[in-house]
Short mmCIF file of C-alpha atoms in Angstrom, two decimals:
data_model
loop_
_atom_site.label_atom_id
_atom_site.label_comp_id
_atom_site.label_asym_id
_atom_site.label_seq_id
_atom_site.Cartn_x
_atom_site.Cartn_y
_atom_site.Cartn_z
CA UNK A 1 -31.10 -17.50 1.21
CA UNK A 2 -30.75 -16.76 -2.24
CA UNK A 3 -29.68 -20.09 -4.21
CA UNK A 4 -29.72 -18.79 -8.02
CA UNK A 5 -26.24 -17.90 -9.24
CA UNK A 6 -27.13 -14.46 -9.72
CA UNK A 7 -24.45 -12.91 -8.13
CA UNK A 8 -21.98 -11.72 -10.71
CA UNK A 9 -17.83 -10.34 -10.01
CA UNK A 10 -16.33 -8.67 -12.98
CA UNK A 11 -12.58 -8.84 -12.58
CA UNK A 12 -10.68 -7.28 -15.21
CA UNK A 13 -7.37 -8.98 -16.62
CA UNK A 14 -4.17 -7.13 -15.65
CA UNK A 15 -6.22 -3.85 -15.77
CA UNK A 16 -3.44 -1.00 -15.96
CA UNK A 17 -0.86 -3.16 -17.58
CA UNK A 18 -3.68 -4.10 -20.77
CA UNK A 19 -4.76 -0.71 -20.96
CA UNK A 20 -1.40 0.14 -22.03
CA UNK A 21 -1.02 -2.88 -24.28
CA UNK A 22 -4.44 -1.67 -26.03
CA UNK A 23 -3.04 1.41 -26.35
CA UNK A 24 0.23 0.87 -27.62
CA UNK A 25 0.63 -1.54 -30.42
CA UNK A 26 3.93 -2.34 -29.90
CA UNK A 27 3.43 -3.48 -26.44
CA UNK A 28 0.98 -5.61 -27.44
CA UNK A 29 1.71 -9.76 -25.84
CA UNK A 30 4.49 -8.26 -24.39
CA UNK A 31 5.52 -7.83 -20.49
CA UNK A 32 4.44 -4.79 -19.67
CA UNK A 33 4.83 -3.48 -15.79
CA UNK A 34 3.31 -0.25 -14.20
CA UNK A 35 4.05 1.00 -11.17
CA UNK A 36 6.94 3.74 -9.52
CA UNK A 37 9.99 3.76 -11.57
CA UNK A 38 12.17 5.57 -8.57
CA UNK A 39 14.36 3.49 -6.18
CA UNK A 40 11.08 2.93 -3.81
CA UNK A 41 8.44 2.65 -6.80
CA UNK A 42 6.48 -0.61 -6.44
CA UNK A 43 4.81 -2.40 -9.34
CA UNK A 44 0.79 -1.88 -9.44
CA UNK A 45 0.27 -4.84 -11.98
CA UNK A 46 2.19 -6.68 -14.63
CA UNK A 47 0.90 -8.08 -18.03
CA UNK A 48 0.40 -11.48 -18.20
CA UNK A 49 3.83 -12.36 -20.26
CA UNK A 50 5.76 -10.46 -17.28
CA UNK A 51 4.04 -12.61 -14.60
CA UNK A 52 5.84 -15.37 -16.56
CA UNK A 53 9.05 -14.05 -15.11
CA UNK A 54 7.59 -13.29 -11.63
CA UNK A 55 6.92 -10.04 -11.43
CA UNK A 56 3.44 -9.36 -9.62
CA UNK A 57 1.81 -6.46 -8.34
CA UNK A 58 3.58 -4.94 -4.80
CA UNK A 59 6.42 -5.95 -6.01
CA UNK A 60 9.48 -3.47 -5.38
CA UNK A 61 9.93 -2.27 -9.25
CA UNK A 62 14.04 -3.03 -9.32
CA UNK A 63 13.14 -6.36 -8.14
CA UNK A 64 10.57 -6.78 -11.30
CA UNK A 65 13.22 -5.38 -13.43
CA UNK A 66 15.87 -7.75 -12.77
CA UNK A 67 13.17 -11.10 -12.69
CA UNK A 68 12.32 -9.16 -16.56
CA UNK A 69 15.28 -7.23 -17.70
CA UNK A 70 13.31 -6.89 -21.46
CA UNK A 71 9.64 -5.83 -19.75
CA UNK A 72 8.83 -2.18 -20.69
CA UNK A 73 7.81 0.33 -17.35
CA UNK A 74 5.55 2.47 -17.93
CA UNK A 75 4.23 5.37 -15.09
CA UNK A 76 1.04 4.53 -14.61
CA UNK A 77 -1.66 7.02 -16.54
CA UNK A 78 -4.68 6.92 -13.81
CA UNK A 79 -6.73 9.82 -16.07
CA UNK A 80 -7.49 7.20 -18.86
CA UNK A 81 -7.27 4.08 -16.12
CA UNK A 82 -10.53 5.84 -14.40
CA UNK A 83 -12.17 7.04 -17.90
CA UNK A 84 -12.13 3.40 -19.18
CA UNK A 85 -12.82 2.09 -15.76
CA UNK A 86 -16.23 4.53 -16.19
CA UNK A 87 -16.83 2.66 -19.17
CA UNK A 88 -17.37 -1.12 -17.82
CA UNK A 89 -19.20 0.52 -14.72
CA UNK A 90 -21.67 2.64 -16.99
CA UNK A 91 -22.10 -1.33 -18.79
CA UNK A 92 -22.34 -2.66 -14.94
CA UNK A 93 -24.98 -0.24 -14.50
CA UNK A 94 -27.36 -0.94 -17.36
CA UNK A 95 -27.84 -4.76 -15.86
CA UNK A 96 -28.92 -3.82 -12.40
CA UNK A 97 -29.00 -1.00 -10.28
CA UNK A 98 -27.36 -2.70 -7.50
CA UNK A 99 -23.72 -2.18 -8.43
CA UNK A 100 -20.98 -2.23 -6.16
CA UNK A 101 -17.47 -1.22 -7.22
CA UNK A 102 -14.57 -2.34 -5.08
CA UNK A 103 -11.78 -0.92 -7.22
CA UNK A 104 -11.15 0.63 -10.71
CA UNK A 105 -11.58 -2.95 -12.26
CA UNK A 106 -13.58 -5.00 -9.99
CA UNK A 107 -17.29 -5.09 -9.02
CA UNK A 108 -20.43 -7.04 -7.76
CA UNK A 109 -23.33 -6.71 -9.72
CA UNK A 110 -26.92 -8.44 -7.80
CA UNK A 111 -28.61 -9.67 -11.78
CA UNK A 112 -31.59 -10.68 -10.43
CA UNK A 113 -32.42 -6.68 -8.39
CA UNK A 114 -32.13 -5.84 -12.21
CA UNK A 115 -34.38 -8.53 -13.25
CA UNK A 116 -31.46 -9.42 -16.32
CA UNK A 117 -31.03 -13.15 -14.85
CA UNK A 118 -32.88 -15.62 -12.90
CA UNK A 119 -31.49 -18.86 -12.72
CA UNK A 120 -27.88 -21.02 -14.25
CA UNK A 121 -28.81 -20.31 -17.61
CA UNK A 122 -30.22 -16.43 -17.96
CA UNK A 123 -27.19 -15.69 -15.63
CA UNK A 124 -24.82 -17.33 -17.84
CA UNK A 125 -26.18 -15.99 -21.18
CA UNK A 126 -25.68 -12.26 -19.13
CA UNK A 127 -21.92 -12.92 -18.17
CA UNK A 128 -21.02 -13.79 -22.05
CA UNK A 129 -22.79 -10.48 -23.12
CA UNK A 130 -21.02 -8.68 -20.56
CA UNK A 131 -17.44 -9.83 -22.01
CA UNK A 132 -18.74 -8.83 -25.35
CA UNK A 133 -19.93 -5.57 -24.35
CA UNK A 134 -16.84 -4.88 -22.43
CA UNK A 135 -14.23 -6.42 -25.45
CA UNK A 136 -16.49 -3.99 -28.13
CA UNK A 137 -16.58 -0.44 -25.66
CA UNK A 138 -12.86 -1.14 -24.46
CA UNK A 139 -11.41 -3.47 -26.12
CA UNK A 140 -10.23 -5.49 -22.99
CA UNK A 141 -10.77 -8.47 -21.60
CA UNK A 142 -12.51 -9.54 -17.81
CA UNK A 143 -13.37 -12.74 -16.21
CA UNK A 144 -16.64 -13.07 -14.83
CA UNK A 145 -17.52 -14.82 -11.88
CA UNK A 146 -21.19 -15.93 -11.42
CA UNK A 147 -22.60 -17.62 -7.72
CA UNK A 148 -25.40 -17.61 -5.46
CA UNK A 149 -23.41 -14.94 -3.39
CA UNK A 150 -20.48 -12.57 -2.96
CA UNK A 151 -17.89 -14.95 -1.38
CA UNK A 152 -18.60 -17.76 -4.31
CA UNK A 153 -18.84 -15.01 -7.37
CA UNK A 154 -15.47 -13.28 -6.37
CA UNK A 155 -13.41 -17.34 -6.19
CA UNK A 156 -15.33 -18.04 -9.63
CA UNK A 157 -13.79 -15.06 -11.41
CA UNK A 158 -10.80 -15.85 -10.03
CA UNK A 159 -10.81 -19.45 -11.40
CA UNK A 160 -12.12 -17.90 -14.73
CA UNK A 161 -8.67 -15.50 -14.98
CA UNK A 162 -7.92 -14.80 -17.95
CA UNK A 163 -10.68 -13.74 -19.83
CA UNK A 164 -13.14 -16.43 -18.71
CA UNK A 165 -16.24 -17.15 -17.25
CA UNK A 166 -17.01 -19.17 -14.57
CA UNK A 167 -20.36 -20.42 -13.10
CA UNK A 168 -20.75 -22.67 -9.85
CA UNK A 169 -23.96 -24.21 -9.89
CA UNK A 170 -26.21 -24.81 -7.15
CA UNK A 171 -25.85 -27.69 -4.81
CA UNK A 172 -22.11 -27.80 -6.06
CA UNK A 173 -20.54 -25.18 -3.46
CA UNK A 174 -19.32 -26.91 -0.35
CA UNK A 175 -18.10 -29.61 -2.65
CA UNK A 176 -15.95 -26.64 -4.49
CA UNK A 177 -15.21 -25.03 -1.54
CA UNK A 178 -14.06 -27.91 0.89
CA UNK A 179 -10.58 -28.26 -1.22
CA UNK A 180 -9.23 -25.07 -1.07
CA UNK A 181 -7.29 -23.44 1.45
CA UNK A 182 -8.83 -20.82 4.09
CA UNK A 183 -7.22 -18.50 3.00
CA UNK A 184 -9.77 -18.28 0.15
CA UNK A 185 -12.06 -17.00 2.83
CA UNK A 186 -13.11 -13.49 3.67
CA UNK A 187 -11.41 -12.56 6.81
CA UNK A 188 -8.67 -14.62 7.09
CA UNK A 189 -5.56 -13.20 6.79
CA UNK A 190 -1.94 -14.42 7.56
CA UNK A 191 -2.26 -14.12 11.19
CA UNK A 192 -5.58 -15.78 11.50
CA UNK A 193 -4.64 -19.08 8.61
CA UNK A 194 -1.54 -19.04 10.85
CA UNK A 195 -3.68 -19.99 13.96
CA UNK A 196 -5.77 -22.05 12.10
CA UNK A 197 -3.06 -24.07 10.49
CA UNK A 198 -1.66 -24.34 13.99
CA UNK A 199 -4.70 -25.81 14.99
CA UNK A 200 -4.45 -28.56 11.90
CA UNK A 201 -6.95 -26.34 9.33
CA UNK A 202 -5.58 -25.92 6.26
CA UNK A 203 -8.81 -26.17 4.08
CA UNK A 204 -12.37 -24.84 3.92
CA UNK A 205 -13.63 -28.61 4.43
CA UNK A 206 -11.43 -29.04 7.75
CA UNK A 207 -13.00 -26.15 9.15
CA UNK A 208 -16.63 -27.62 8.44
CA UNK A 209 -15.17 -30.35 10.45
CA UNK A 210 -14.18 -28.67 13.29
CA UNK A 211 -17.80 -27.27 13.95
CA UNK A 212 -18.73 -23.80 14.85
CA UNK A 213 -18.32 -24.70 18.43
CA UNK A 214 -14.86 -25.23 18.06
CA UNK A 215 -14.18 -22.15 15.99
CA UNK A 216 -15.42 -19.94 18.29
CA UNK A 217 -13.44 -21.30 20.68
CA UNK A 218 -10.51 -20.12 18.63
CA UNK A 219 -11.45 -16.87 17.30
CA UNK A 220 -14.29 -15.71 19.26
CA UNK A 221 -17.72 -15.62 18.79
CA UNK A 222 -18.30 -13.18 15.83
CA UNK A 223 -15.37 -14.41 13.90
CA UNK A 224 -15.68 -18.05 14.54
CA UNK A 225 -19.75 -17.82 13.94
CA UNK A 226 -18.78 -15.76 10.22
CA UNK A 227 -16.30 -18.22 9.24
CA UNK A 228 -17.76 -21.57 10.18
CA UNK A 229 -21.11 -20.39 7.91
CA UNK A 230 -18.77 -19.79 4.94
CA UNK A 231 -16.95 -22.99 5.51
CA UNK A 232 -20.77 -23.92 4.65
CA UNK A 233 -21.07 -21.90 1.93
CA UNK A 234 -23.41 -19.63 3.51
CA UNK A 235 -22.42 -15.63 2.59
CA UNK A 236 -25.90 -13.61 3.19
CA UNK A 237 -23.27 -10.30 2.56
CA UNK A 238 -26.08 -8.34 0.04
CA UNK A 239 -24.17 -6.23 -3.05
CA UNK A 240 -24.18 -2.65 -2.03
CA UNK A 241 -24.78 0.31 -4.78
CA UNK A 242 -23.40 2.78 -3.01
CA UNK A 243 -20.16 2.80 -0.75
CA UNK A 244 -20.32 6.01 1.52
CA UNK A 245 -16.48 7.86 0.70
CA UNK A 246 -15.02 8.13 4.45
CA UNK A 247 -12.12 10.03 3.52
CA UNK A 248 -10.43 11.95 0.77
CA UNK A 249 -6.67 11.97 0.72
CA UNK A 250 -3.21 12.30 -1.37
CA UNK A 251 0.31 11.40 -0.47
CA UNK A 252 3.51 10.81 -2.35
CA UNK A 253 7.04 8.76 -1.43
CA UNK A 254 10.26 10.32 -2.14
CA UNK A 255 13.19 8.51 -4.38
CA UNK A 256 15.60 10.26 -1.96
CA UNK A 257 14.83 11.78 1.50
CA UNK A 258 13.65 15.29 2.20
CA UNK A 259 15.79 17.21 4.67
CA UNK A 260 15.28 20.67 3.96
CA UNK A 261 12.30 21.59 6.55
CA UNK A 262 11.47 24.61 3.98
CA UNK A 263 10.93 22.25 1.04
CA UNK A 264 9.07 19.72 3.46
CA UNK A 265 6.74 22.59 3.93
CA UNK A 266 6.39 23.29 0.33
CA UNK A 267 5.36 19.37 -0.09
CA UNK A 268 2.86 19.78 2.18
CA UNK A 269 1.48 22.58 1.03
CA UNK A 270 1.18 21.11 -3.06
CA UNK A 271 -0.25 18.05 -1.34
CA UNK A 272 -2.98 20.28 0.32
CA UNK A 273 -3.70 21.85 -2.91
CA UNK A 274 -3.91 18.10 -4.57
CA UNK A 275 -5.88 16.58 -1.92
CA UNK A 276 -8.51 19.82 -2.31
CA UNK A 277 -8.91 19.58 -6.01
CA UNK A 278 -10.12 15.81 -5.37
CA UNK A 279 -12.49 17.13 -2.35
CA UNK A 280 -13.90 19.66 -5.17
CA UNK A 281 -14.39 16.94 -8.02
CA UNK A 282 -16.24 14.61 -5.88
CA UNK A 283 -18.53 17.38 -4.24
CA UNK A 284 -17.68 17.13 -0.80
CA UNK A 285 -15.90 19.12 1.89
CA UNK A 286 -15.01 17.97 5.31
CA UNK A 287 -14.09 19.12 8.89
CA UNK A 288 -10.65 17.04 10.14
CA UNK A 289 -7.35 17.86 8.24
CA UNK A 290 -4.88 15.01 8.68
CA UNK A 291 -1.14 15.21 8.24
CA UNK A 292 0.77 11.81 7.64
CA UNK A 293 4.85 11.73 7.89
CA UNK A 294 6.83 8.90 7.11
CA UNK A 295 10.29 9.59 8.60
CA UNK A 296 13.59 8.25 7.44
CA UNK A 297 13.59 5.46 9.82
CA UNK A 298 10.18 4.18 8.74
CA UNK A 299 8.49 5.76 11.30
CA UNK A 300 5.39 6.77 10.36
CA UNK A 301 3.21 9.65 12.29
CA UNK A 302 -0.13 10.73 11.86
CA UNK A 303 -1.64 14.50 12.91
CA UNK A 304 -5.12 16.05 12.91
CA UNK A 305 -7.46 18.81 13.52
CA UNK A 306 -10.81 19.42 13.64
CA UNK A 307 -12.25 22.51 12.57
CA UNK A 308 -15.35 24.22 13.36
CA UNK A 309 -17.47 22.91 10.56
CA UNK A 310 -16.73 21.31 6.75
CA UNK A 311 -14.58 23.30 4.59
CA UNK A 312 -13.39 22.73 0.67
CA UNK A 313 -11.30 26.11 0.88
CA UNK A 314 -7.53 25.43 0.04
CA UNK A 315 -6.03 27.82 1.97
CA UNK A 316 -8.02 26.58 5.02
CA UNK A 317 -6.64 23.28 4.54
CA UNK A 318 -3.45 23.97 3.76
CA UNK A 319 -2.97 26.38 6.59
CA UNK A 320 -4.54 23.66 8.46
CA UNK A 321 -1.56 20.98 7.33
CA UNK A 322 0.81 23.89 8.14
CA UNK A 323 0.28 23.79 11.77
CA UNK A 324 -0.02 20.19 11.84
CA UNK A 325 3.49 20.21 10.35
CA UNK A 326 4.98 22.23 12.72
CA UNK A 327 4.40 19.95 15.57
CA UNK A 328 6.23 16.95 13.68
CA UNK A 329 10.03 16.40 13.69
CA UNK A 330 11.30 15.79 10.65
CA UNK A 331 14.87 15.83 12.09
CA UNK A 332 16.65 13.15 9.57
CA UNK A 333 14.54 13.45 6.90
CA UNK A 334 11.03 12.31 5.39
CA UNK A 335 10.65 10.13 2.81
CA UNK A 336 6.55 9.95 2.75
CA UNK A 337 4.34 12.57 3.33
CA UNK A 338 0.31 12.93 2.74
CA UNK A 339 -2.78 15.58 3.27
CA UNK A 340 -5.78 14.14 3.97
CA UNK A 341 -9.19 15.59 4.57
CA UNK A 342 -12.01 13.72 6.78
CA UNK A 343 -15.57 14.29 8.84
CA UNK A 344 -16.72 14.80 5.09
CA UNK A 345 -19.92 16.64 4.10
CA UNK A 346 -21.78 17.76 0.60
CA UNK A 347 -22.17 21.25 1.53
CA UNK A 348 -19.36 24.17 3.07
CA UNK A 349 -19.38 26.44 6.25
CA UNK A 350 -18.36 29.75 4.25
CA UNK A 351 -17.19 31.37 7.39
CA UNK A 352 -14.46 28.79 7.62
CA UNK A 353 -12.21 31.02 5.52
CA UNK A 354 -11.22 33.13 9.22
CA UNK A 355 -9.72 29.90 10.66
CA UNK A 356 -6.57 30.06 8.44
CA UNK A 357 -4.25 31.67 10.12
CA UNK A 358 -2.79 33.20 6.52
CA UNK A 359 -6.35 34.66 5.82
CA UNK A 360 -5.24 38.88 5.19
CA UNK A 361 -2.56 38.06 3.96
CA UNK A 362 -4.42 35.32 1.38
CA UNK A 363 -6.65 37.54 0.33
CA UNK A 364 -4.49 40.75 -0.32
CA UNK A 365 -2.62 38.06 -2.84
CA UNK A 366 -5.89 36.60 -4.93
CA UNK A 367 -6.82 37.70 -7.61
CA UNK A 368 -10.70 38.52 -6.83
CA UNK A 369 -12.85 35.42 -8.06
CA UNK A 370 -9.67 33.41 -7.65
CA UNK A 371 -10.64 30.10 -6.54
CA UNK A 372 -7.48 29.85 -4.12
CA UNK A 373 -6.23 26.53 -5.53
CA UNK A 374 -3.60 27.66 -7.30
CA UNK A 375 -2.33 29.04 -3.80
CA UNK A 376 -2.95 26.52 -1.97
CA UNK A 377 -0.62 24.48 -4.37
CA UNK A 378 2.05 26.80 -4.24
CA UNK A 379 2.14 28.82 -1.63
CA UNK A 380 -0.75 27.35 0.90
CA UNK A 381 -2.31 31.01 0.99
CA UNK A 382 0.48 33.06 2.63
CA UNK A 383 1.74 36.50 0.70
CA UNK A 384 3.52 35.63 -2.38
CA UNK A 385 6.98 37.48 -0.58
CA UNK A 386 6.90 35.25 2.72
CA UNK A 387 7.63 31.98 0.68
CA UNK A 388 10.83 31.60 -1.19
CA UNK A 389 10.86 31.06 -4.80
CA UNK A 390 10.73 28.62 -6.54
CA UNK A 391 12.53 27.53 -9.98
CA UNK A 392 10.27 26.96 -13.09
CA UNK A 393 9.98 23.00 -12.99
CA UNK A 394 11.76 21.08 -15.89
CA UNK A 395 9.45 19.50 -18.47
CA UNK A 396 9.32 15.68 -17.23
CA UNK A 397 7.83 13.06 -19.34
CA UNK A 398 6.96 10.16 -17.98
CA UNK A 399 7.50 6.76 -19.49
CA UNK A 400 4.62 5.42 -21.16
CA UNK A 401 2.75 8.75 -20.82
CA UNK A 402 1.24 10.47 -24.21
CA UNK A 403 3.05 13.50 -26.12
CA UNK A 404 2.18 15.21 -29.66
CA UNK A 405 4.70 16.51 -32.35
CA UNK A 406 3.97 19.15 -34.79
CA UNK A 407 5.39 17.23 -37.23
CA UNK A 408 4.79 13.56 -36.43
CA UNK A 409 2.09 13.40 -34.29
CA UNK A 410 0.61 11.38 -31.11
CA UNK A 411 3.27 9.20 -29.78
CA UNK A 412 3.94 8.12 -25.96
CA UNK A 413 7.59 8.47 -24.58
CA UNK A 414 9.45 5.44 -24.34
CA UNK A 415 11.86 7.05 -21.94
CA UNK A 416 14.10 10.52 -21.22
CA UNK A 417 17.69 11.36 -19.86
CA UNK A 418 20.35 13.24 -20.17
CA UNK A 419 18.33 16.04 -22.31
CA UNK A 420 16.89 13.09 -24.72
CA UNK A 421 13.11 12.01 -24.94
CA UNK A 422 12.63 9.02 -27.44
CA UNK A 423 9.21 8.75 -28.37
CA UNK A 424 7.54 5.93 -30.52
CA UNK A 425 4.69 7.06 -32.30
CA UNK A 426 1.60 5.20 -32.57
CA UNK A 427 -1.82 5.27 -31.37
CA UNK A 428 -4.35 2.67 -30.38
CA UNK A 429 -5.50 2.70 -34.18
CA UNK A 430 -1.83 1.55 -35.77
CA UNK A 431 -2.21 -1.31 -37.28
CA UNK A 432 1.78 -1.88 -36.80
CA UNK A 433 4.04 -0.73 -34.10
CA UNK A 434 4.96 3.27 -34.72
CA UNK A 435 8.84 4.59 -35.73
CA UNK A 436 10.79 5.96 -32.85
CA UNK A 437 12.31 9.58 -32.75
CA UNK A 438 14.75 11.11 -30.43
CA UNK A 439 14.43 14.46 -29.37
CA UNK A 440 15.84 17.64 -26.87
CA UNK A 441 13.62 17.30 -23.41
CA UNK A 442 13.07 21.17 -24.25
CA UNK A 443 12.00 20.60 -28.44
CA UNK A 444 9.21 23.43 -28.85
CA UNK A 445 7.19 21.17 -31.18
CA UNK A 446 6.90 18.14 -28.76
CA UNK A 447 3.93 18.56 -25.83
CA UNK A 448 2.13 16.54 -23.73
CA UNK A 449 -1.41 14.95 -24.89
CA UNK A 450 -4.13 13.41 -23.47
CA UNK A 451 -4.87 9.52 -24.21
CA UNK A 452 -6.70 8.76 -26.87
CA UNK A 453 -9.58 6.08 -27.01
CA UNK A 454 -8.60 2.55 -27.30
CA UNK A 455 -11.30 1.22 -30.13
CA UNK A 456 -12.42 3.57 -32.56
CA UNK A 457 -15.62 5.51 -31.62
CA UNK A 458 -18.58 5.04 -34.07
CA UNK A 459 -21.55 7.81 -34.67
CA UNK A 460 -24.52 7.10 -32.07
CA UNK A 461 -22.09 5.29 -29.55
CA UNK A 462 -23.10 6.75 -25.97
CA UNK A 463 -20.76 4.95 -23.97
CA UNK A 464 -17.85 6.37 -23.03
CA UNK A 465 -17.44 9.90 -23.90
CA UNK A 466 -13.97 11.70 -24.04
CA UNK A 467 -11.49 11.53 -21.45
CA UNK A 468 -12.06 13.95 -19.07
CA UNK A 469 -8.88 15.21 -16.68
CA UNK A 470 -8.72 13.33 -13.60
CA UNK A 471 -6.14 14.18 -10.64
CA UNK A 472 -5.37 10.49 -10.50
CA UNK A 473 -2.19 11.04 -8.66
CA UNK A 474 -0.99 9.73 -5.31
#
């Protein structure tokens, strides 16, 4: 049992909502929410100033609104959210090799596989570099938890929030722990602190109390055994470098309900195409298609198929969701629907392309070389002349996503209607918040952009490299 609190959890503060506040002055110790801004969007996280009001993460968005009328919503940008999260892993990485990411902004790191701490005091002196490293590369801020193990690191961070660091030394945890509520626990959720509390548990020290005999007795062997040895403090859970990807999938919610069963089809078929350019960027391929429909009543149904062996070919899988579709009612209308691909793999069965059903026809309409994505996105593979047309999509800019002028440069739209964009134009540089212009949703000279990096990039830096384009929708 490990006993040196060499266990470190990087947590960073308000992740999405102070990547926009880095990057746009103006927001900057202001509430800031991200998250859907449709009738059904929820909030993903809120600044620190909105949580003042309220608002927290899961949190239907017109609920967050009214709790913070003045907060600015922003559509989340998940292309620069991954690129910076790269950034604190690539730091993660240079302290150990045993890294294990549970999220865009949160990870275990083991210190002592990578020989950077040993005991209280190396460990410590490694969490304050880390917040240094991570302020200077990104210009954020994360709390840093430091234990003797997984289940101690993660409450320690949590203490530290924001921007802190936290270190329980040894011989101090039960004492810590005994206070707090179970809930704090891995593996108890509301059902199981209900039973518990029903059972007159309400903290980590009444379940030492109780004894593992009577746990068990409550929850079962496995889960009463776990539980009672964390009620002692004891988590043996090592950190894990790599966590193997079980899935790859996209979906999308609807502001209003799809009834048309043509352009539920046509969904499908653009999530297929989505869901395969992910598949492609992370090098895998995979044998089960899965269809999921969320029907107007809440309903929610899920449909699969198995092919004959791993396939990354987008007109395989989105002939594949085709068929699936077909066998779903979607009588009353949908208002979720995703494409997912399982049974993954690192290499393809090139003879897979016979099992779509649209194959001649597929073919006769690529281009030779084509990849097929672009017809799996738009027309799942069939001939161009079976699927009805579609109009050229209006130009939509997103609030809180980036745009360039000709004339007056980067900016990021503070919101569009009616015909309008506003856009305030600044970048992560501006040393004052930027002027605000109005503009025609159709203006020639106005485009979209990619982010820009949020601390100015020296010669020699290797960290953190341009943004690359990331699908980071769904």
């Amino acid at each position: 049992m490990r006993t040196a609190p060499t266990i470190l959890h990087l947590d960073m503060d308000a992740f999405f909502a102070s990547v926009e506040q880095a990057s746009k002055p103006s927001l900057r110790g202001k509430a800031v929410v991200v998250g859907g801004l449709g009738p059904r969007g929820v909030v993903a996280t809120a600044s620190y100033e909105a949580r003042v009001f309220g608002v927290h993460s899961a949190m239907p968005m017109a609920q967050a609104r009214r709790l913070a009328p003045n907060a600015a919503c922003l559509v989340p940008r998940f292309q620069l959210y991954r690129s910076v999260s790269e950034q604190v892993m690539e730091l993660l990485r240079a302290l150990s090799p045993l890294v294990e990411p549970l999220s865009l902004d949160e990870a275990f790191v083991d210190l002592e596989a990578g020989g950077t701490a040993w005991d209280a005091e190396s460990a410590r002196l490694t969490g304050i570099r880390l917040r240094e490293d991570i302020r200077a590369v990104t210009g954020l801020t994360g709390s840093v938890g430091l234990a003797a193990s997984k289940m101690l690191a993660k409450i320690a961070s949590e203490d530290a929030k924001p921007d802190g660091l936290v270190l329980i030394e040894p011989g101090t945890e039960r004492r810590l722990l005994a206070p707090l509520s179970v809930r704090i626990l891995p593996g108890v959720g509301p059902a199981t602190g209900d039973h518990l509390r029903r059972a007159g548990m309400t903290t980590v020290g009444e379940l030492a109390e109780a004894g593992e005999d009577e746990l068990v007795r409550l929850l079962g062997k496995a889960h009463g055994h776990a539980l009672y040895a964390m009620a002692l403090a004891h988590d043996e859970r090592p950190v894990v470098a790599e966590r193997e990807t079980k899935s790859v999938s996209v979906e999308d919610t609807y502001d209003v309900d799809i009834h048309d069963r043509t352009r539920v089809g046509l969904e499908v078929r653009r999530l297929a195409g989505r869901c395969v350019a992910r598949l492609r960027g992370a090098g895998l391929s995979g044998r089960t298609i899965v269809l999921k429909v969320r029907r107007y009543d809440f309903s929610t149904l899920t449909r699969s198929e198995t092919l004959r062996g791993p396939t990354d070919d987008p007109a395989v899988v989105a002939e594949a969701a085709a068929r699936l579709l077909d066998a779903v009612d979607t009588t009353g209308g949908v208002r979720l629907l995703g494409v997912g691909v399982t049974g993954l793999a690192d290499y393809t069965q090139e003879d897979l392309f016979a099992q779509a059903a649209g194959e001649r026809a597929a073919e006769e309409a690529e281009p030779a070389g084509s990849t097929g994505l672009s017809g799996a996105a738009e027309g799942g593979g069939r001939a161009a002349s079976a699927e009805p047309e579609i109009p050229p999509a209006e130009r939509r800019w997103p609030s809180g996503h980036d745009v360039r002028h000709a004339v007056y440069g980067h900016g990021w739209v503070q919101g569009s209607g009616l015909g309008r964009v506003t856009v305030r134009f600044e970048t992560p540089l501006s040393t004052r918040p930027g002027r605000v212009r109005t503009f025609r949703t159709d203006d020639p000279e106005l485009e979209p952009a990619d982010p820009l990096p949020l601390v100015e990039r020296r010669p020699g830096d290797t960290v953190a490299g341009p943004v690359e384009p990331v699908d980071g929708a769904g």
